[in-house]
Amino acid sequence: MNNWTVCLANASVCEGSSCVVPESNFNAILSVIVSTVLTVLLAMVMFSMGCNVEVRKFLGHLKRPWGIFIGFLCQFGIMPLTGFLLSLAFGILPVQAVVVLIMGCCPGGTASNILAYWVDGDMDLSVSMTTCSTLLALGMMPLCLFIYTKMWVDTGTIVIPYDNIGISLVALVIPVSFGMFVNHKWPAIAKVILKIGSIAGAILIVVLAVVGGILYQSAWIIEPKLWIIGTIFPIAGYSLGFFMARIAGQPWYRCRTVALETGMQNTQLCSTIVQLSFTPEELNLVFTFPLIYSVFQLLFAAILLAFYVAYKKYYGKNNAAFSEQNDTKTEPESSSHAINGGFQPDEK
């Protein structure tokens, strides 16, 4: 009988509506090749994104880290709490709840830097937020997981791959640093590299989604509740990050930046933690969730980008609500600015 809910004959673990099929040698080899190629391409794209980062502004964010602090609250405050509440609301199994929380505790992904460029966000803030969240994840991930998962699992059962976090940090910092250097020394060349890299970055995001779907197509059968959570979680991150930044008095272009940094998680890191921390029987119930989240975070980001581009074309490229130059000049000072003094318009 042909039934999409029935596992394939070669499934190593099959229970209920979920199954895990052993990866073939071909897929294993293809996965290594694709991962290597994509890592090199990602480094090149991040180099091009660095060509849009000014050293002075980047250091300014580090010296006056009000925007970074807002991103920190969103990344390690809002996202873990949202994952916790979604797990309780849908009444999923403990092992599934833990994976949802792992996703919520992960640092921001590098795709947010590419998308921040396309929505005319603050690239200096985007790169500094991604760098800081990845660095702070070394301590904040274990802390958040300890706080939120202790009702479901014993302390110490979740393996945090610090080496992977370190590699992610190096893969981000080095290419961006070279890009910043090129932008400082040869601004005209940096603009050309940026245009090429932004297009390549958009293509790379699509390729990553397609490759992930092909390599793990046999594991897409999973409990419907996780599909629903995987759909709600990223859009909740984008929305809450945007409103949090706006409440804090940030201009619109920085609100868009914080929103992307909040909802766009490092799903590769989450997948690594899941595979290191659970048995094959447990992976049966959770293996696909990072892929589901990855697909929907990209899908919703693409929808938001389409709305932004359409709105910008309708109102004009020089509209004060979307232009960084006008945003910093015309943004009215709110009480938050006067109270904390952390955000002031960048000097041009």
mmCIF file with all atom_site columns, N, CA, C and O in Angstrom, residues 46-86:
data_model
loop_
_atom_site.group_PDB
_atom_site.id
_atom_site.type_symbol
_atom_site.label_atom_id
_atom_site.label_alt_id
_atom_site.label_comp_id
_atom_site.label_asym_id
_atom_site.label_entity_id
_atom_site.label_seq_id
_atom_site.pdbx_PDB_ins_code
_atom_site.Cartn_x
_atom_site.Cartn_y
_atom_site.Cartn_z
_atom_site.occupancy
_atom_site.B_iso_or_equiv
_atom_site.pdbx_formal_charge
_atom_site.auth_seq_id
_atom_site.auth_comp_id
_atom_site.auth_asym_id
_atom_site.auth_atom_id
_atom_site.pdbx_PDB_model_num
ATOM 1   N N  . MET A 1 46 ? 31.428 36.110 2.389  1.00 0.00 ? 46 MET A N  1
ATOM 2   C CA . MET A 1 46 ? 31.638 36.914 3.592  1.00 0.00 ? 46 MET A CA 1
ATOM 3   C C  . MET A 1 46 ? 32.767 37.933 3.382  1.00 0.00 ? 46 MET A C  1
ATOM 4   O O  . MET A 1 46 ? 32.736 39.026 3.949  1.00 0.00 ? 46 MET A O  1
ATOM 5   N N  . PHE A 1 47 ? 33.745 37.580 2.545  1.00 0.00 ? 47 PHE A N  1
ATOM 6   C CA . PHE A 1 47 ? 34.783 38.538 2.173  1.00 0.00 ? 47 PHE A CA 1
ATOM 7   C C  . PHE A 1 47 ? 34.159 39.726 1.452  1.00 0.00 ? 47 PHE A C  1
ATOM 8   O O  . PHE A 1 47 ? 34.487 40.889 1.739  1.00 0.00 ? 47 PHE A O  1
ATOM 9   N N  . SER A 1 48 ? 33.238 39.432 0.537  1.00 0.00 ? 48 SER A N  1
ATOM 10  C CA . SER A 1 48 ? 32.577 40.518 -0.196 1.00 0.00 ? 48 SER A CA 1
ATOM 11  C C  . SER A 1 48 ? 31.689 41.342 0.731  1.00 0.00 ? 48 SER A C  1
ATOM 12  O O  . SER A 1 48 ? 31.591 42.559 0.586  1.00 0.00 ? 48 SER A O  1
ATOM 13  N N  . MET A 1 49 ? 31.030 40.698 1.697  1.00 0.00 ? 49 MET A N  1
ATOM 14  C CA . MET A 1 49 ? 30.209 41.439 2.660  1.00 0.00 ? 49 MET A CA 1
ATOM 15  C C  . MET A 1 49 ? 31.095 42.360 3.515  1.00 0.00 ? 49 MET A C  1
ATOM 16  O O  . MET A 1 49 ? 30.696 43.467 3.881  1.00 0.00 ? 49 MET A O  1
ATOM 17  N N  . GLY A 1 50 ? 32.305 41.894 3.811  1.00 0.00 ? 50 GLY A N  1
ATOM 18  C CA . GLY A 1 50 ? 33.245 42.718 4.567  1.00 0.00 ? 50 GLY A CA 1
ATOM 19  C C  . GLY A 1 50 ? 33.651 43.965 3.811  1.00 0.00 ? 50 GLY A C  1
ATOM 20  O O  . GLY A 1 50 ? 34.030 44.978 4.419  1.00 0.00 ? 50 GLY A O  1
ATOM 21  N N  . CYS A 1 51 ? 33.532 43.906 2.476  1.00 0.00 ? 51 CYS A N  1
ATOM 22  C CA . CYS A 1 51 ? 33.865 45.073 1.657  1.00 0.00 ? 51 CYS A CA 1
ATOM 23  C C  . CYS A 1 51 ? 32.856 46.207 1.824  1.00 0.00 ? 51 CYS A C  1
ATOM 24  O O  . CYS A 1 51 ? 33.064 47.303 1.311  1.00 0.00 ? 51 CYS A O  1
ATOM 25  N N  . ASN A 1 52 ? 31.754 45.936 2.510  1.00 0.00 ? 52 ASN A N  1
ATOM 26  C CA . ASN A 1 52 ? 30.758 46.974 2.770  1.00 0.00 ? 52 ASN A CA 1
ATOM 27  C C  . ASN A 1 52 ? 30.801 47.449 4.225  1.00 0.00 ? 52 ASN A C  1
ATOM 28  O O  . ASN A 1 52 ? 29.953 48.229 4.649  1.00 0.00 ? 52 ASN A O  1
ATOM 29  N N  . VAL A 1 53 ? 31.783 46.953 4.973  1.00 0.00 ? 53 VAL A N  1
ATOM 30  C CA . VAL A 1 53 ? 31.915 47.309 6.393  1.00 0.00 ? 53 VAL A CA 1
ATOM 31  C C  . VAL A 1 53 ? 33.043 48.329 6.552  1.00 0.00 ? 53 VAL A C  1
ATOM 32  O O  . VAL A 1 53 ? 34.157 48.103 6.071  1.00 0.00 ? 53 VAL A O  1
ATOM 33  N N  . GLU A 1 54 ? 32.739 49.436 7.192  1.00 0.00 ? 54 GLU A N  1
ATOM 34  C CA . GLU A 1 54 ? 33.747 50.462 7.452  1.00 0.00 ? 54 GLU A CA 1
ATOM 35  C C  . GLU A 1 54 ? 34.358 50.237 8.832  1.00 0.00 ? 54 GLU A C  1
ATOM 36  O O  . GLU A 1 54 ? 33.635 50.018 9.813  1.00 0.00 ? 54 GLU A O  1
ATOM 37  N N  . VAL A 1 55 ? 35.678 50.283 8.884  1.00 0.00 ? 55 VAL A N  1
ATOM 38  C CA . VAL A 1 55 ? 36.392 50.017 10.129 1.00 0.00 ? 55 VAL A CA 1
ATOM 39  C C  . VAL A 1 55 ? 35.937 50.962 11.231 1.00 0.00 ? 55 VAL A C  1
ATOM 40  O O  . VAL A 1 55 ? 35.696 50.556 12.377 1.00 0.00 ? 55 VAL A O  1
ATOM 41  N N  . ARG A 1 56 ? 35.771 52.229 10.884 1.00 0.00 ? 56 ARG A N  1
ATOM 42  C CA . ARG A 1 56 ? 35.400 53.237 11.895 1.00 0.00 ? 56 ARG A CA 1
ATOM 43  C C  . ARG A 1 56 ? 34.037 52.936 12.508 1.00 0.00 ? 56 ARG A C  1
ATOM 44  O O  . ARG A 1 56 ? 33.865 52.983 13.722 1.00 0.00 ? 56 ARG A O  1
ATOM 45  N N  . LYS A 1 57 ? 33.060 52.610 11.660 1.00 0.00 ? 57 LYS A N  1
ATOM 46  C CA . LYS A 1 57 ? 31.717 52.310 12.164 1.00 0.00 ? 57 LYS A CA 1
ATOM 47  C C  . LYS A 1 57 ? 31.688 50.997 12.930 1.00 0.00 ? 57 LYS A C  1
ATOM 48  O O  . LYS A 1 57 ? 30.982 50.864 13.938 1.00 0.00 ? 57 LYS A O  1
ATOM 49  N N  . PHE A 1 58 ? 32.433 50.013 12.430 1.00 0.00 ? 58 PHE A N  1
ATOM 50  C CA . PHE A 1 58 ? 32.480 48.716 13.107 1.00 0.00 ? 58 PHE A CA 1
ATOM 51  C C  . PHE A 1 58 ? 33.037 48.870 14.522 1.00 0.00 ? 58 PHE A C  1
ATOM 52  O O  . PHE A 1 58 ? 32.477 48.343 15.491 1.00 0.00 ? 58 PHE A O  1
ATOM 53  N N  . LEU A 1 59 ? 34.139 49.607 14.640 1.00 0.00 ? 59 LEU A N  1
ATOM 54  C CA . LEU A 1 59 ? 34.721 49.851 15.962 1.00 0.00 ? 59 LEU A CA 1
ATOM 55  C C  . LEU A 1 59 ? 33.794 50.702 16.816 1.00 0.00 ? 59 LEU A C  1
ATOM 56  O O  . LEU A 1 59 ? 33.744 50.547 18.046 1.00 0.00 ? 59 LEU A O  1
ATOM 57  N N  . GLY A 1 60 ? 33.021 51.590 16.159 1.00 0.00 ? 60 GLY A N  1
ATOM 58  C CA . GLY A 1 60 ? 32.067 52.407 16.892 1.00 0.00 ? 60 GLY A CA 1
ATOM 59  C C  . GLY A 1 60 ? 30.996 51.568 17.562 1.00 0.00 ? 60 GLY A C  1
ATOM 60  O O  . GLY A 1 60 ? 30.584 51.841 18.693 1.00 0.00 ? 60 GLY A O  1
ATOM 61  N N  . HIS A 1 61 ? 30.545 50.510 16.863 1.00 0.00 ? 61 HIS A N  1
ATOM 62  C CA . HIS A 1 61 ? 29.559 49.605 17.461 1.00 0.00 ? 61 HIS A CA 1
ATOM 63  C C  . HIS A 1 61 ? 30.148 48.851 18.654 1.00 0.00 ? 61 HIS A C  1
ATOM 64  O O  . HIS A 1 61 ? 29.440 48.560 19.625 1.00 0.00 ? 61 HIS A O  1
ATOM 65  N N  . LEU A 1 62 ? 31.427 48.539 18.578 1.00 0.00 ? 62 LEU A N  1
ATOM 66  C CA . LEU A 1 62 ? 32.071 47.823 19.680 1.00 0.00 ? 62 LEU A CA 1
ATOM 67  C C  . LEU A 1 62 ? 32.311 48.747 20.879 1.00 0.00 ? 62 LEU A C  1
ATOM 68  O O  . LEU A 1 62 ? 32.235 48.314 22.033 1.00 0.00 ? 62 LEU A O  1
ATOM 69  N N  . LYS A 1 63 ? 32.580 50.026 20.596 1.00 0.00 ? 63 LYS A N  1
ATOM 70  C CA . LYS A 1 63 ? 32.820 50.979 21.680 1.00 0.00 ? 63 LYS A CA 1
ATOM 71  C C  . LYS A 1 63 ? 31.512 51.409 22.349 1.00 0.00 ? 63 LYS A C  1
ATOM 72  O O  . LYS A 1 63 ? 31.469 51.645 23.552 1.00 0.00 ? 63 LYS A O  1
ATOM 73  N N  . ARG A 1 64 ? 30.456 51.540 21.520 1.00 0.00 ? 64 ARG A N  1
ATOM 74  C CA . ARG A 1 64 ? 29.132 51.899 22.042 1.00 0.00 ? 64 ARG A CA 1
ATOM 75  C C  . ARG A 1 64 ? 28.158 50.783 21.645 1.00 0.00 ? 64 ARG A C  1
ATOM 76  O O  . ARG A 1 64 ? 27.382 50.909 20.710 1.00 0.00 ? 64 ARG A O  1
ATOM 77  N N  . PRO A 1 65 ? 28.215 49.682 22.365 1.00 0.00 ? 65 PRO A N  1
ATOM 78  C CA . PRO A 1 65 ? 27.524 48.468 21.905 1.00 0.00 ? 65 PRO A CA 1
ATOM 79  C C  . PRO A 1 65 ? 26.042 48.395 22.247 1.00 0.00 ? 65 PRO A C  1
ATOM 80  O O  . PRO A 1 65 ? 25.544 47.339 22.641 1.00 0.00 ? 65 PRO A O  1
ATOM 81  N N  . TRP A 1 66 ? 25.318 49.519 22.118 1.00 0.00 ? 66 TRP A N  1
ATOM 82  C CA . TRP A 1 66 ? 23.889 49.492 22.429 1.00 0.00 ? 66 TRP A CA 1
ATOM 83  C C  . TRP A 1 66 ? 23.142 48.606 21.441 1.00 0.00 ? 66 TRP A C  1
ATOM 84  O O  . TRP A 1 66 ? 22.309 47.782 21.839 1.00 0.00 ? 66 TRP A O  1
ATOM 85  N N  . GLY A 1 67 ? 23.444 48.727 20.144 1.00 0.00 ? 67 GLY A N  1
ATOM 86  C CA . GLY A 1 67 ? 22.803 47.872 19.146 1.00 0.00 ? 67 GLY A CA 1
ATOM 87  C C  . GLY A 1 67 ? 23.164 46.417 19.346 1.00 0.00 ? 67 GLY A C  1
ATOM 88  O O  . GLY A 1 67 ? 22.312 45.524 19.217 1.00 0.00 ? 67 GLY A O  1
ATOM 89  N N  . ILE A 1 68 ? 24.428 46.151 19.660 1.00 0.00 ? 68 ILE A N  1
ATOM 90  C CA . ILE A 1 68 ? 24.863 44.775 19.908 1.00 0.00 ? 68 ILE A CA 1
ATOM 91  C C  . ILE A 1 68 ? 24.173 44.214 21.147 1.00 0.00 ? 68 ILE A C  1
ATOM 92  O O  . ILE A 1 68 ? 23.790 43.041 21.190 1.00 0.00 ? 68 ILE A O  1
ATOM 93  N N  . PHE A 1 69 ? 23.991 45.058 22.166 1.00 0.00 ? 69 PHE A N  1
ATOM 94  C CA . PHE A 1 69 ? 23.332 44.614 23.401 1.00 0.00 ? 69 PHE A CA 1
ATOM 95  C C  . PHE A 1 69 ? 21.872 44.238 23.130 1.00 0.00 ? 69 PHE A C  1
ATOM 96  O O  . PHE A 1 69 ? 21.377 43.236 23.663 1.00 0.00 ? 69 PHE A O  1
ATOM 97  N N  . ILE A 1 70 ? 21.194 45.021 22.286 1.00 0.00 ? 70 ILE A N  1
ATOM 98  C CA . ILE A 1 70 ? 19.818 44.683 21.922 1.00 0.00 ? 70 ILE A CA 1
ATOM 99  C C  . ILE A 1 70 ? 19.791 43.336 21.200 1.00 0.00 ? 70 ILE A C  1
ATOM 100 O O  . ILE A 1 70 ? 18.937 42.480 21.461 1.00 0.00 ? 70 ILE A O  1
ATOM 101 N N  . GLY A 1 71 ? 20.735 43.156 20.282 1.00 0.00 ? 71 GLY A N  1
ATOM 102 C CA . GLY A 1 71 ? 20.833 41.882 19.580 1.00 0.00 ? 71 GLY A CA 1
ATOM 103 C C  . GLY A 1 71 ? 21.119 40.728 20.524 1.00 0.00 ? 71 GLY A C  1
ATOM 104 O O  . GLY A 1 71 ? 20.583 39.621 20.361 1.00 0.00 ? 71 GLY A O  1
ATOM 105 N N  . PHE A 1 72 ? 21.947 40.994 21.537 1.00 0.00 ? 72 PHE A N  1
ATOM 106 C CA . PHE A 1 72 ? 22.258 39.973 22.537 1.00 0.00 ? 72 PHE A CA 1
ATOM 107 C C  . PHE A 1 72 ? 20.995 39.561 23.297 1.00 0.00 ? 72 PHE A C  1
ATOM 108 O O  . PHE A 1 72 ? 20.745 38.360 23.514 1.00 0.00 ? 72 PHE A O  1
ATOM 109 N N  . LEU A 1 73 ? 20.190 40.536 23.697 1.00 0.00 ? 73 LEU A N  1
ATOM 110 C CA . LEU A 1 73 ? 18.943 40.235 24.410 1.00 0.00 ? 73 LEU A CA 1
ATOM 111 C C  . LEU A 1 73 ? 17.989 39.427 23.538 1.00 0.00 ? 73 LEU A C  1
ATOM 112 O O  . LEU A 1 73 ? 17.323 38.493 24.017 1.00 0.00 ? 73 LEU A O  1
ATOM 113 N N  . CYS A 1 74 ? 17.940 39.778 22.263 1.00 0.00 ? 74 CYS A N  1
ATOM 114 C CA . CYS A 1 74 ? 17.063 39.044 21.342 1.00 0.00 ? 74 CYS A CA 1
ATOM 115 C C  . CYS A 1 74 ? 17.577 37.628 21.116 1.00 0.00 ? 74 CYS A C  1
ATOM 116 O O  . CYS A 1 74 ? 16.811 36.652 21.140 1.00 0.00 ? 74 CYS A O  1
ATOM 117 N N  . GLN A 1 75 ? 18.899 37.514 20.898 1.00 0.00 ? 75 GLN A N  1
ATOM 118 C CA . GLN A 1 75 ? 19.484 36.225 20.542 1.00 0.00 ? 75 GLN A CA 1
ATOM 119 C C  . GLN A 1 75 ? 19.448 35.228 21.684 1.00 0.00 ? 75 GLN A C  1
ATOM 120 O O  . GLN A 1 75 ? 19.069 34.061 21.503 1.00 0.00 ? 75 GLN A O  1
ATOM 121 N N  . PHE A 1 76 ? 19.839 35.654 22.864 1.00 0.00 ? 76 PHE A N  1
ATOM 122 C CA . PHE A 1 76 ? 19.940 34.725 23.992 1.00 0.00 ? 76 PHE A CA 1
ATOM 123 C C  . PHE A 1 76 ? 18.885 34.967 25.071 1.00 0.00 ? 76 PHE A C  1
ATOM 124 O O  . PHE A 1 76 ? 18.946 34.359 26.141 1.00 0.00 ? 76 PHE A O  1
ATOM 125 N N  . GLY A 1 77 ? 17.933 35.859 24.774 1.00 0.00 ? 77 GLY A N  1
ATOM 126 C CA . GLY A 1 77 ? 16.827 36.087 25.692 1.00 0.00 ? 77 GLY A CA 1
ATOM 127 C C  . GLY A 1 77 ? 15.507 35.700 25.054 1.00 0.00 ? 77 GLY A C  1
ATOM 128 O O  . GLY A 1 77 ? 14.814 34.790 25.519 1.00 0.00 ? 77 GLY A O  1
ATOM 129 N N  . ILE A 1 78 ? 15.177 36.362 23.943 1.00 0.00 ? 78 ILE A N  1
ATOM 130 C CA . ILE A 1 78 ? 13.898 36.127 23.277 1.00 0.00 ? 78 ILE A CA 1
ATOM 131 C C  . ILE A 1 78 ? 13.828 34.750 22.628 1.00 0.00 ? 78 ILE A C  1
ATOM 132 O O  . ILE A 1 78 ? 12.845 34.016 22.792 1.00 0.00 ? 78 ILE A O  1
ATOM 133 N N  . MET A 1 79 ? 14.866 34.366 21.884 1.00 0.00 ? 79 MET A N  1
ATOM 134 C CA . MET A 1 79 ? 14.809 33.112 21.125 1.00 0.00 ? 79 MET A CA 1
ATOM 135 C C  . MET A 1 79 ? 14.718 31.866 22.019 1.00 0.00 ? 79 MET A C  1
ATOM 136 O O  . MET A 1 79 ? 13.865 31.001 21.789 1.00 0.00 ? 79 MET A O  1
ATOM 137 N N  . PRO A 1 80 ? 15.562 31.722 23.061 1.00 0.00 ? 80 PRO A N  1
ATOM 138 C CA . PRO A 1 80 ? 15.401 30.552 23.938 1.00 0.00 ? 80 PRO A CA 1
ATOM 139 C C  . PRO A 1 80 ? 14.043 30.530 24.638 1.00 0.00 ? 80 PRO A C  1
ATOM 140 O O  . PRO A 1 80 ? 13.421 29.472 24.767 1.00 0.00 ? 80 PRO A O  1
ATOM 141 N N  . LEU A 1 81 ? 13.576 31.707 25.086 1.00 0.00 ? 81 LEU A N  1
ATOM 142 C CA . LEU A 1 81 ? 12.277 31.771 25.755 1.00 0.00 ? 81 LEU A CA 1
ATOM 143 C C  . LEU A 1 81 ? 11.147 31.405 24.789 1.00 0.00 ? 81 LEU A C  1
ATOM 144 O O  . LEU A 1 81 ? 10.205 30.687 25.170 1.00 0.00 ? 81 LEU A O  1
ATOM 145 N N  . THR A 1 82 ? 11.237 31.870 23.548 1.00 0.00 ? 82 THR A N  1
ATOM 146 C CA . THR A 1 82 ? 10.228 31.525 22.548 1.00 0.00 ? 82 THR A CA 1
ATOM 147 C C  . THR A 1 82 ? 10.207 30.026 22.286 1.00 0.00 ? 82 THR A C  1
ATOM 148 O O  . THR A 1 82 ? 9.135  29.411 22.201 1.00 0.00 ? 82 THR A O  1
ATOM 149 N N  . GLY A 1 83 ? 11.388 29.424 22.169 1.00 0.00 ? 83 GLY A N  1
ATOM 150 C CA . GLY A 1 83 ? 11.468 27.973 21.979 1.00 0.00 ? 83 GLY A CA 1
ATOM 151 C C  . GLY A 1 83 ? 10.872 27.216 23.149 1.00 0.00 ? 83 GLY A C  1
ATOM 152 O O  . GLY A 1 83 ? 10.170 26.206 22.975 1.00 0.00 ? 83 GLY A O  1
ATOM 153 N N  . PHE A 1 84 ? 11.123 27.698 24.354 1.00 0.00 ? 84 PHE A N  1
ATOM 154 C CA . PHE A 1 84 ? 10.585 27.075 25.569 1.00 0.00 ? 84 PHE A CA 1
ATOM 155 C C  . PHE A 1 84 ? 9.059  27.148 25.580 1.00 0.00 ? 84 PHE A C  1
ATOM 156 O O  . PHE A 1 84 ? 8.377  26.146 25.853 1.00 0.00 ? 84 PHE A O  1
ATOM 157 N N  . LEU A 1 85 ? 8.503  28.316 25.266 1.00 0.00 ? 85 LEU A N  1
ATOM 158 C CA . LEU A 1 85 ? 7.053  28.497 25.281 1.00 0.00 ? 85 LEU A CA 1
ATOM 159 C C  . LEU A 1 85 ? 6.371  27.681 24.179 1.00 0.00 ? 85 LEU A C  1
ATOM 160 O O  . LEU A 1 85 ? 5.297  27.117 24.396 1.00 0.00 ? 85 LEU A O  1
ATOM 161 N N  . LEU A 1 86 ? 6.983  27.606 23.002 1.00 0.00 ? 86 LEU A N  1
ATOM 162 C CA . LEU A 1 86 ? 6.422  26.800 21.922 1.00 0.00 ? 86 LEU A CA 1
ATOM 163 C C  . LEU A 1 86 ? 6.413  25.318 22.285 1.00 0.00 ? 86 LEU A C  1
ATOM 164 O O  . LEU A 1 86 ? 5.447  24.599 21.984 1.00 0.00 ? 86 LEU A O  1
#
